[in-house]
Short mmCIF file of C-alpha atoms in Angstrom, two decimals:
data_model
loop_
_atom_site.label_atom_id
_atom_site.label_comp_id
_atom_site.label_asym_id
_atom_site.label_seq_id
_atom_site.Cartn_x
_atom_site.Cartn_y
_atom_site.Cartn_z
CA MET A 106 19.11 -0.91 -23.28
CA THR A 107 16.92 1.31 -21.13
CA ALA A 108 16.12 -0.07 -17.68
CA ALA A 109 12.51 -0.97 -17.08
CA ALA A 110 10.52 1.58 -15.15
CA SER A 111 9.83 0.77 -11.52
CA PRO A 112 6.25 -0.21 -10.71
CA PRO A 113 4.19 2.61 -9.16
CA LEU A 114 4.17 2.78 -5.39
CA GLN A 115 1.01 1.50 -3.74
CA LEU A 116 0.62 4.57 -1.58
CA ASP A 117 -2.65 3.44 -0.03
CA ASP A 118 -0.94 0.31 1.34
CA ILE A 119 2.22 1.96 2.73
CA GLN A 120 2.16 3.46 6.21
CA GLY A 121 2.37 7.22 5.88
CA ILE A 122 5.38 7.80 8.12
CA VAL A 123 7.62 6.15 5.51
CA LEU A 124 6.96 8.65 2.72
CA ARG A 125 5.33 11.68 4.30
CA THR A 126 6.71 14.40 6.56
CA ARG A 127 5.10 15.29 9.86
CA PRO A 128 3.46 18.59 10.77
CA SER A 129 5.93 21.10 12.18
CA PRO A 130 5.96 21.69 15.09
CA TYR A 131 4.30 18.61 16.57
CA VAL A 132 3.69 16.68 19.76
CA GLY A 133 3.38 12.95 20.15
CA THR A 134 3.61 9.76 22.16
CA TYR A 135 5.14 6.33 21.63
CA ILE A 136 3.20 3.52 23.28
CA LEU A 137 4.98 0.16 23.54
CA LEU A 138 2.94 -2.98 24.09
CA ARG A 139 3.50 -6.61 25.03
CA ILE A 140 1.26 -9.32 23.57
CA ASP A 141 0.46 -12.00 26.14
CA ASP A 142 -2.20 -13.75 24.09
CA PRO A 143 -1.88 -14.35 20.31
CA ARG A 144 -5.62 -14.08 19.71
CA THR A 145 -5.93 -10.64 21.29
CA GLY A 146 -2.76 -9.56 19.50
CA ARG A 147 -4.32 -10.51 16.17
CA LEU A 148 -7.53 -8.68 17.08
CA LEU A 149 -5.41 -5.60 17.76
CA MET A 150 -3.76 -5.87 14.33
CA GLY A 151 -7.20 -5.92 12.70
CA ARG A 152 -8.32 -2.84 14.60
CA LEU A 153 -5.09 -0.97 13.87
CA ALA A 154 -5.38 -1.72 10.16
CA GLU A 155 -8.48 0.50 10.17
CA LEU A 156 -6.70 3.33 12.00
CA VAL A 157 -3.23 3.49 10.45
CA ASP A 158 -2.75 6.44 8.13
CA SER A 159 -1.40 5.53 4.71
CA ALA A 160 0.88 7.56 2.48
CA ALA A 161 -2.11 8.29 0.22
CA ASP A 162 -4.35 10.08 2.74
CA TRP A 163 -1.71 11.61 5.02
CA ARG A 164 -2.94 15.19 4.72
CA GLN A 165 -6.69 14.78 4.52
CA PRO A 166 -8.51 17.34 6.73
CA ASN A 167 -10.46 14.63 8.55
CA LEU A 168 -7.21 13.30 10.04
CA PRO A 169 -6.34 15.60 12.96
CA ALA A 170 -3.50 13.31 14.04
CA PHE A 171 -1.53 10.34 12.80
CA LEU A 172 -0.99 6.76 13.94
CA ASN A 173 1.55 4.20 12.80
CA VAL A 174 2.42 0.74 14.08
CA ALA A 175 5.55 -1.42 14.03
CA LEU A 176 6.38 -4.87 15.41
CA THR A 177 9.55 -6.40 16.82
CA TYR A 178 10.64 -9.95 16.01
CA PRO A 179 9.37 -11.18 19.40
CA GLY A 180 6.11 -9.40 18.56
CA LEU A 181 5.74 -11.33 15.32
CA GLU A 182 6.45 -14.51 17.25
CA ALA A 183 3.83 -13.56 19.84
CA LEU A 184 1.23 -13.14 17.09
CA GLY A 185 1.83 -16.70 15.91
CA VAL A 186 3.53 -15.88 12.60
CA PRO A 187 4.52 -19.23 11.01
CA PRO A 188 8.16 -20.37 11.42
CA ALA A 189 8.77 -20.26 7.66
CA SER A 190 7.85 -16.56 7.61
CA LEU A 191 9.92 -15.81 10.70
CA SER A 192 12.99 -17.47 9.20
CA SER A 193 12.65 -15.34 6.06
CA LEU A 194 13.35 -12.17 8.07
CA PRO A 195 16.95 -10.81 8.02
CA GLU A 196 19.34 -12.07 10.67
CA GLU A 197 20.03 -8.66 12.21
CA PHE A 198 16.29 -8.11 12.71
CA ARG A 199 15.81 -11.56 14.24
CA GLN A 200 18.73 -11.01 16.61
CA GLY A 201 17.51 -7.61 17.73
CA MET A 202 19.36 -4.45 18.71
CA ALA A 203 20.57 -5.61 22.12
CA ALA A 204 22.33 -8.63 20.61
CA ARG A 205 24.19 -6.31 18.23
CA ALA A 206 25.10 -3.72 20.86
CA GLU A 207 28.85 -4.30 20.71
CA ARG A 208 28.80 -3.78 16.95
CA LEU A 209 26.81 -0.56 17.31
CA GLY A 210 29.01 0.89 20.04
CA ASP A 211 26.36 0.43 22.73
CA THR A 212 28.84 -0.42 25.47
CA GLY A 213 29.58 0.81 28.98
CA GLU A 214 26.98 3.39 30.01
CA SER A 215 25.13 2.65 26.74
CA GLY A 216 25.19 -1.12 27.12
CA PRO A 217 21.98 -3.18 27.22
CA ALA A 218 22.61 -4.03 30.88
CA ARG A 219 22.08 -0.33 31.63
CA TRP A 220 19.06 0.17 29.36
CA GLU A 221 15.69 1.18 30.72
CA GLU A 222 13.27 -1.70 31.06
CA PRO A 223 11.83 -3.37 29.04
CA PHE A 224 14.24 -2.65 26.16
CA GLY A 225 16.32 -5.59 25.02
CA THR A 226 14.35 -8.09 27.11
CA GLY A 227 12.00 -9.37 24.40
CA GLN A 228 9.04 -7.74 26.18
CA VAL A 229 8.50 -5.00 23.57
CA HIS A 230 6.24 -6.42 20.86
CA VAL A 231 4.33 -3.49 19.35
CA VAL A 232 5.41 0.15 18.92
CA LEU A 233 2.62 2.66 18.33
CA SER A 234 3.65 6.10 17.07
CA LEU A 235 1.03 8.80 17.65
CA PHE A 236 1.60 12.45 16.77
CA ALA A 237 -0.27 15.62 15.88
CA ALA A 238 0.13 19.33 15.39
CA ASP A 239 -1.16 20.13 18.90
CA GLN A 240 -2.20 18.51 22.17
CA GLU A 241 -5.91 18.73 21.40
CA SER A 242 -5.49 16.78 18.16
CA LEU A 243 -3.12 14.32 19.84
CA ALA A 244 -5.84 13.54 22.37
CA VAL A 245 -8.04 12.38 19.48
CA VAL A 246 -5.56 9.80 18.22
CA LEU A 247 -4.67 8.72 21.75
CA GLU A 248 -8.34 7.92 22.28
CA ARG A 249 -8.37 5.94 19.03
CA ALA A 250 -5.41 3.91 20.25
CA ARG A 251 -7.08 3.35 23.63
CA GLN A 252 -10.24 2.11 21.96
CA ALA A 253 -8.20 -0.24 19.76
CA ARG A 254 -6.81 -1.85 22.94
CA ALA A 255 -10.13 -1.80 24.77
CA GLN A 256 -11.39 -5.14 26.09
CA LEU A 257 -8.22 -6.93 24.96
CA PRO A 258 -6.84 -8.22 28.28
CA GLY A 259 -3.98 -10.05 26.58
CA LEU A 260 -2.18 -6.77 25.94
CA GLN A 261 0.00 -4.79 28.34
CA VAL A 262 1.43 -1.28 27.98
CA VAL A 263 5.07 -1.73 28.95
CA TYR A 264 6.49 1.72 28.12
CA ARG A 265 5.38 5.18 27.08
CA GLN A 266 7.52 8.04 25.79
CA ASP A 267 6.17 11.51 25.07
CA PHE A 268 8.01 13.54 22.44
CA TYR A 269 7.83 16.83 20.57
CA GLN A 270 9.36 19.13 18.02
CA LEU A 271 9.96 22.77 18.87
CA ALA A 272 8.81 25.46 16.43
CA SER A 273 12.51 26.07 15.70
CA GLY A 274 13.00 22.41 14.75
CA ARG A 275 15.99 22.25 17.10
CA THR A 276 16.99 19.27 19.21
CA THR A 277 18.04 19.35 22.86
CA PHE A 278 21.60 20.09 21.70
CA GLY A 279 20.21 23.31 20.19
CA TYR A 280 20.68 22.50 16.49
CA LYS A 281 18.02 22.23 13.82
CA ASP A 282 17.48 18.62 12.79
CA GLY A 283 15.69 16.71 10.06
CA ILE A 284 17.40 18.43 7.13
CA GLY A 285 18.46 16.35 4.16
CA ASN A 286 16.20 13.30 4.16
CA PRO A 287 16.33 11.63 0.74
CA THR A 288 13.56 12.01 -1.81
CA ILE A 289 11.96 8.70 -2.82
CA GLU A 290 11.11 7.98 -6.44
CA GLY A 291 7.36 7.71 -6.94
CA SER A 292 6.43 9.19 -3.55
CA GLY A 293 5.09 12.40 -5.06
CA ALA A 294 7.28 14.49 -2.76
CA ALA A 295 9.12 17.48 -4.20
CA ASN A 296 12.84 17.04 -4.79
CA PRO A 297 14.50 20.11 -3.24
CA PRO A 298 17.73 21.59 -4.66
CA GLY A 299 20.85 19.84 -3.46
CA ASP A 300 19.16 16.53 -2.75
CA GLY A 301 20.35 14.95 -5.98
CA PRO A 302 18.20 12.53 -7.96
CA ALA A 303 15.35 10.79 -6.19
CA LEU A 304 16.43 7.40 -4.84
CA LYS A 305 14.80 4.17 -5.92
CA ALA A 306 11.82 3.22 -3.77
CA GLY A 307 13.35 -0.17 -2.97
CA GLU A 308 15.93 1.52 -0.76
CA PHE A 309 13.12 2.25 1.68
CA VAL A 310 10.05 0.17 0.76
CA LEU A 311 10.13 -3.59 0.23
CA GLY A 312 8.87 -5.05 -3.03
CA TYR A 313 10.45 -2.47 -5.37
CA PRO A 314 13.87 -2.27 -7.09
CA ASP A 315 16.60 -0.52 -5.10
CA GLN A 316 19.64 1.46 -6.27
CA THR A 317 21.35 -1.74 -7.43
CA GLY A 318 18.40 -2.62 -9.68
CA ASN A 319 17.54 -5.61 -7.49
CA LEU A 320 14.63 -6.38 -5.20
CA PRO A 321 15.74 -6.30 -1.54
CA PRO A 322 15.18 -9.57 0.34
CA MET A 323 11.59 -9.60 1.53
CA PRO A 324 9.76 -11.50 4.28
CA GLU A 325 7.51 -14.30 3.10
CA PRO A 326 4.75 -14.57 2.10
CA ALA A 327 4.76 -11.53 -0.18
CA VAL A 328 1.68 -10.08 1.54
CA LEU A 329 3.71 -9.81 4.76
CA GLY A 330 6.75 -8.15 3.21
CA ARG A 331 5.57 -6.03 0.30
CA ASN A 332 5.14 -2.30 1.06
CA GLY A 333 6.72 -2.73 4.47
CA THR A 334 10.04 -1.47 5.81
CA TYR A 335 12.33 -1.77 8.82
CA VAL A 336 12.55 0.66 11.73
CA VAL A 337 15.34 1.41 14.18
CA TRP A 338 13.97 2.95 17.40
CA ARG A 339 16.58 4.31 19.83
CA LYS A 340 16.14 6.41 22.95
CA LEU A 341 19.29 8.55 23.25
CA HIS A 342 19.95 10.64 26.36
CA THR A 343 21.88 13.81 25.48
CA ARG A 344 24.45 15.17 27.94
CA VAL A 345 23.81 18.75 26.89
CA ALA A 346 25.53 20.44 29.84
CA ALA A 347 28.66 18.32 29.34
CA PHE A 348 28.72 19.18 25.63
CA ARG A 349 28.39 22.90 26.36
CA LYS A 350 31.13 22.73 28.99
CA TYR A 351 33.43 20.90 26.57
CA LEU A 352 32.92 23.65 24.00
CA HIS A 353 33.44 26.34 26.63
CA ASP A 354 36.67 24.78 27.91
CA ASN A 355 38.14 24.43 24.41
CA ALA A 356 37.26 27.90 23.08
CA SER A 357 39.06 31.21 23.38
CA SER A 358 35.91 33.37 23.09
CA PRO A 359 32.13 33.04 22.64
CA GLU A 360 32.62 33.47 18.89
CA ASP A 361 35.25 30.74 18.84
CA GLU A 362 32.94 28.49 20.86
CA ALA A 363 30.13 28.92 18.32
CA LEU A 364 32.51 28.18 15.45
CA ILE A 365 33.91 25.04 17.11
CA ALA A 366 30.38 23.77 17.65
CA ALA A 367 29.52 24.40 14.00
CA LYS A 368 32.69 22.54 12.95
CA ILE A 369 31.62 19.57 15.10
CA VAL A 370 28.01 19.51 13.86
CA GLY A 371 28.55 20.68 10.27
CA ARG A 372 25.75 23.23 10.62
CA TRP A 373 24.97 26.28 12.72
CA PRO A 374 22.10 26.18 15.24
CA SER A 375 19.64 27.61 12.68
CA GLY A 376 20.36 24.78 10.26
CA ALA A 377 22.52 26.91 7.97
CA PRO A 378 25.24 24.59 6.59
CA LEU A 379 28.80 25.49 7.43
CA ILE A 380 29.74 24.97 3.79
CA LEU A 381 27.50 27.91 2.76
CA ALA A 382 28.00 30.02 5.90
CA PRO A 383 31.66 29.52 6.87
CA GLU A 384 32.06 32.38 9.35
CA ARG A 385 28.79 32.84 11.26
CA ASP A 386 25.22 31.60 11.52
CA ASP A 387 22.72 32.74 8.89
CA PRO A 388 19.17 32.15 10.21
CA THR A 389 17.61 33.23 6.92
CA LEU A 390 19.60 30.55 5.09
CA GLY A 391 18.84 28.00 7.80
CA ALA A 392 15.09 28.56 7.43
CA ASP A 393 15.15 28.34 3.63
CA ASP A 394 14.38 24.76 2.60
CA ARG A 395 15.31 25.60 -0.99
CA ARG A 396 18.84 26.62 -0.01
CA ASN A 397 19.91 25.01 3.27
CA ASN A 398 20.63 21.65 1.68
CA ASP A 399 21.84 22.81 -1.74
CA PHE A 400 25.59 22.18 -1.60
CA ARG A 401 28.36 19.69 -2.26
CA TYR A 402 31.43 18.95 -0.19
CA GLY A 403 33.83 17.64 -2.81
CA GLU A 404 33.37 20.58 -5.16
CA ALA A 405 33.61 23.37 -2.58
CA ASP A 406 35.68 21.90 0.25
CA PRO A 407 37.69 18.79 -0.72
CA HIS A 408 40.16 19.20 2.16
CA GLY A 409 37.61 19.97 4.89
CA LEU A 410 38.92 23.47 5.55
CA ILE A 411 35.35 24.81 5.74
CA CYS A 412 33.47 21.77 7.04
CA PRO A 413 35.74 19.13 8.59
CA HIS A 414 35.51 15.60 7.24
CA GLY A 415 34.76 14.56 10.81
CA ALA A 416 31.74 16.87 11.23
CA HIS A 417 28.61 14.96 12.19
CA ALA A 418 26.55 16.06 9.17
CA ARG A 419 29.37 15.28 6.74
CA ARG A 420 30.03 11.85 8.24
CA ALA A 421 26.34 10.88 8.22
CA ASN A 422 25.89 11.98 4.59
CA PRO A 423 29.22 12.48 2.78
CA ARG A 424 27.41 13.53 -0.44
CA ASP A 425 30.12 13.85 -3.11
CA SER A 426 33.10 13.51 -0.78
CA GLU A 427 35.79 11.14 -2.03
CA ILE A 428 35.08 7.88 -0.24
CA ILE A 429 34.98 4.26 -1.31
CA GLY A 430 31.61 3.06 -2.56
CA ASP A 431 28.30 4.59 -3.52
CA VAL A 432 26.97 6.88 -0.79
CA HIS A 433 23.43 6.38 -2.12
CA LEU A 434 23.48 2.79 -0.86
CA HIS A 435 23.73 4.07 2.71
CA ARG A 436 21.16 6.87 2.78
CA MET A 437 18.64 6.84 5.60
CA ILE A 438 15.19 8.25 6.27
CA ARG A 439 15.31 9.79 9.74
CA ARG A 440 12.22 10.61 11.78
CA GLY A 441 13.89 11.62 15.03
CA THR A 442 12.09 13.48 17.79
CA SER A 443 13.02 15.26 21.03
CA TYR A 444 12.00 14.36 24.55
CA GLY A 445 12.43 16.00 27.92
CA PRO A 446 12.77 19.70 28.75
CA PRO A 447 15.46 21.72 26.95
CA LEU A 448 18.34 22.82 29.16
CA PRO A 449 18.02 26.59 29.74
CA SER A 450 20.16 28.63 27.40
CA GLY A 451 23.71 29.14 28.60
CA GLY A 452 23.54 26.58 31.38
CA LEU A 453 26.75 24.59 31.96
CA ASP A 454 25.51 22.53 34.90
CA ASP A 455 23.45 19.38 34.52
CA ASP A 456 20.02 19.85 36.12
CA GLY A 457 19.36 16.10 36.33
CA ALA A 458 16.49 16.10 33.83
CA ASP A 459 16.18 13.28 31.32
CA ARG A 460 16.33 14.84 27.88
CA GLY A 461 17.38 13.67 24.49
CA ILE A 462 16.41 12.31 21.11
CA VAL A 463 14.34 9.35 20.02
CA PHE A 464 16.24 8.41 16.88
CA VAL A 465 14.07 6.69 14.27
CA PHE A 466 15.44 5.19 11.05
CA LEU A 467 13.33 3.73 8.25
CA GLY A 468 14.77 1.69 5.41
CA ALA A 469 14.79 -1.62 3.55
CA HIS A 470 18.31 -2.60 4.68
CA LEU A 471 19.11 -2.54 8.39
CA ASP A 472 22.65 -3.74 7.68
CA ARG A 473 23.87 -1.58 4.81
CA GLN A 474 21.94 1.52 5.83
CA PHE A 475 21.67 2.05 9.60
CA GLU A 476 24.32 -0.38 10.81
CA PHE A 477 26.81 0.60 8.11
CA VAL A 478 26.50 4.33 8.81
CA LYS A 479 26.67 3.80 12.57
CA THR A 480 29.68 1.50 12.51
CA GLN A 481 31.68 2.63 9.47
CA TRP A 482 30.95 6.33 9.18
CA LEU A 483 30.19 7.47 12.73
CA ASN A 484 32.13 5.06 14.97
CA ASP A 485 35.15 4.69 12.65
CA GLY A 486 37.25 7.36 10.98
CA ASN A 487 39.05 5.30 8.38
CA PHE A 488 36.61 6.05 5.55
CA THR A 489 37.73 9.70 5.55
CA GLY A 490 41.35 9.12 6.55
CA LEU A 491 40.71 10.02 10.20
CA GLY A 492 41.95 6.72 11.60
CA GLN A 493 40.32 5.94 14.94
CA GLU A 494 38.71 9.36 15.29
CA LYS A 495 35.01 8.86 16.01
CA ASP A 496 32.06 11.19 15.52
CA LEU A 497 32.40 13.64 18.41
CA LEU A 498 28.69 14.23 18.91
CA VAL A 499 27.05 10.78 18.93
CA SER A 500 29.71 8.05 19.10
CA ASP A 501 30.98 5.88 21.95
CA ASN A 502 33.84 8.15 22.96
CA ASP A 503 35.55 7.41 26.27
CA GLY A 504 37.46 10.59 27.13
CA SER A 505 40.54 9.72 25.09
CA GLY A 506 39.22 10.71 21.67
CA THR A 507 40.19 13.60 19.42
CA PHE A 508 38.50 15.85 16.86
CA THR A 509 40.48 17.39 14.00
CA ILE A 510 39.68 20.80 12.51
CA PRO A 511 41.73 21.27 9.32
CA ARG A 512 43.35 24.71 9.06
CA GLN A 513 46.20 26.32 7.22
CA PRO A 514 49.04 26.34 7.99
CA ILE A 515 48.43 24.18 11.11
CA ARG A 516 45.40 22.05 11.93
CA ARG A 517 43.57 22.38 15.21
CA ARG A 518 42.92 19.27 17.28
CA LEU A 519 40.59 18.90 20.25
CA HIS A 520 41.40 16.25 22.84
CA GLY A 521 39.62 14.45 25.66
CA VAL A 522 36.42 13.79 23.73
CA GLU A 523 33.90 12.13 26.04
CA ARG A 524 30.55 10.47 25.42
CA PHE A 525 27.81 13.06 24.93
CA VAL A 526 25.02 10.67 23.93
CA ILE A 527 24.02 7.63 26.00
CA THR A 528 21.73 4.91 24.68
CA ARG A 529 18.85 4.31 27.09
CA GLY A 530 17.28 1.53 25.02
CA GLY A 531 16.06 0.56 21.61
CA GLU A 532 14.54 -2.05 19.33
CA TYR A 533 14.64 -3.18 15.72
CA CYS A 534 11.10 -3.20 14.29
CA PHE A 535 9.25 -4.10 11.13
CA LEU A 536 6.69 -1.59 9.84
CA PRO A 537 4.14 -3.69 7.92
CA SER A 538 1.85 -2.53 5.15
CA LEU A 539 -1.87 -2.17 5.76
CA SER A 540 -2.37 -5.42 3.84
CA ALA A 541 0.15 -7.12 6.11
CA LEU A 542 -1.68 -5.88 9.20
CA ARG A 543 -4.85 -7.49 7.90
CA TRP A 544 -2.91 -10.69 7.10
CA LEU A 545 -1.58 -10.74 10.64
CA ALA A 546 -5.08 -10.21 11.98
CA ASN A 547 -6.33 -13.27 10.11
CA LEU A 548 -3.59 -15.70 11.13
CA GLU A 549 -4.96 -18.94 12.49
CA LYS A 550 -4.32 -19.47 16.13
CA GLY A 551 -0.88 -21.00 16.50
#
């Protein structure tokens, strides 16, 4: 029996950031708000519902910049969402990121006690994401956001984070990012070579069947949950100088240093995958969106001799590698951005600047997507036979870790792996549909 076709996506009700890519390069700002008065919070939701860009009109010329809005669990409480609706939200979302820090590896320097205020305190209620192709266009959407908050004294800006993407697409570590996001069935986006079949919309948008053929659990009432999704927002400070020094100290030559780095990341700085460019970087390949993601691991490199099983890109998306379970159940949409000034090329000394990545995940399953990948694939090596070996680049290493580079006849192993990424704060959020924003705006005063 042929499975029933999935219902068409309601693109005009889904916030655009879920299904549409951003301009490249771009600049932007996150504005985090606290709601001190439910009535003014609901007024804000009504105003934002008129400003949020949907997946249907994402590229219209009259939109010089883009605005999206998400809410934390305390934010939904602050709006006066009824208890029955609040209890229908998943446990991990209700608990929040700080409560799950130990599970995520946010300990020591990355622990909630060391986070920047107000993260993890329950004071972050609304997250506004504003971005544009240039500063002039960004000013337009910033003014829209200011006007939406105008004359609403029950709202407080509690945090602001500017961000950007370089023309090269590279992060503060110097490697091109954002390659390999999954294609979503019904989104209208092209499915590039190497991406495999488009994934079911329910993996990323609530109210539609997922890869298992089931409807993911959805907040109640349906108007609140349908066409929404969950967001993980994490500010990650990158210790770029320490990473460069670690590479330098473990390499025999500049060429060896570049190769070790590629083995750790799984790609060269240009974005060229190690599996297709085993010996040296290939900027032409890295810039070619039709080729730079068109490969398999299991077919070309089952033993990790080209791209180690422990490489960051291979751990985060094992593709056809031999692991237990269906990798498609753990795919993630990533909308990460960079913040802070890049460390000058070649520098091995920390200049004291705050720089890093704002990691953003979107998906219908916080537990089996983000939390699973973070805990089982990045913070644990058992799924690829690496035992306790963690992801070298982003995990909670403590100076005693190792990184294995398979070689014949003798493998190479790096020791003394320290923590190169420190969590500065974060929140679990819900990204409602435009209909849900209007529903929230019309809640009776609680």
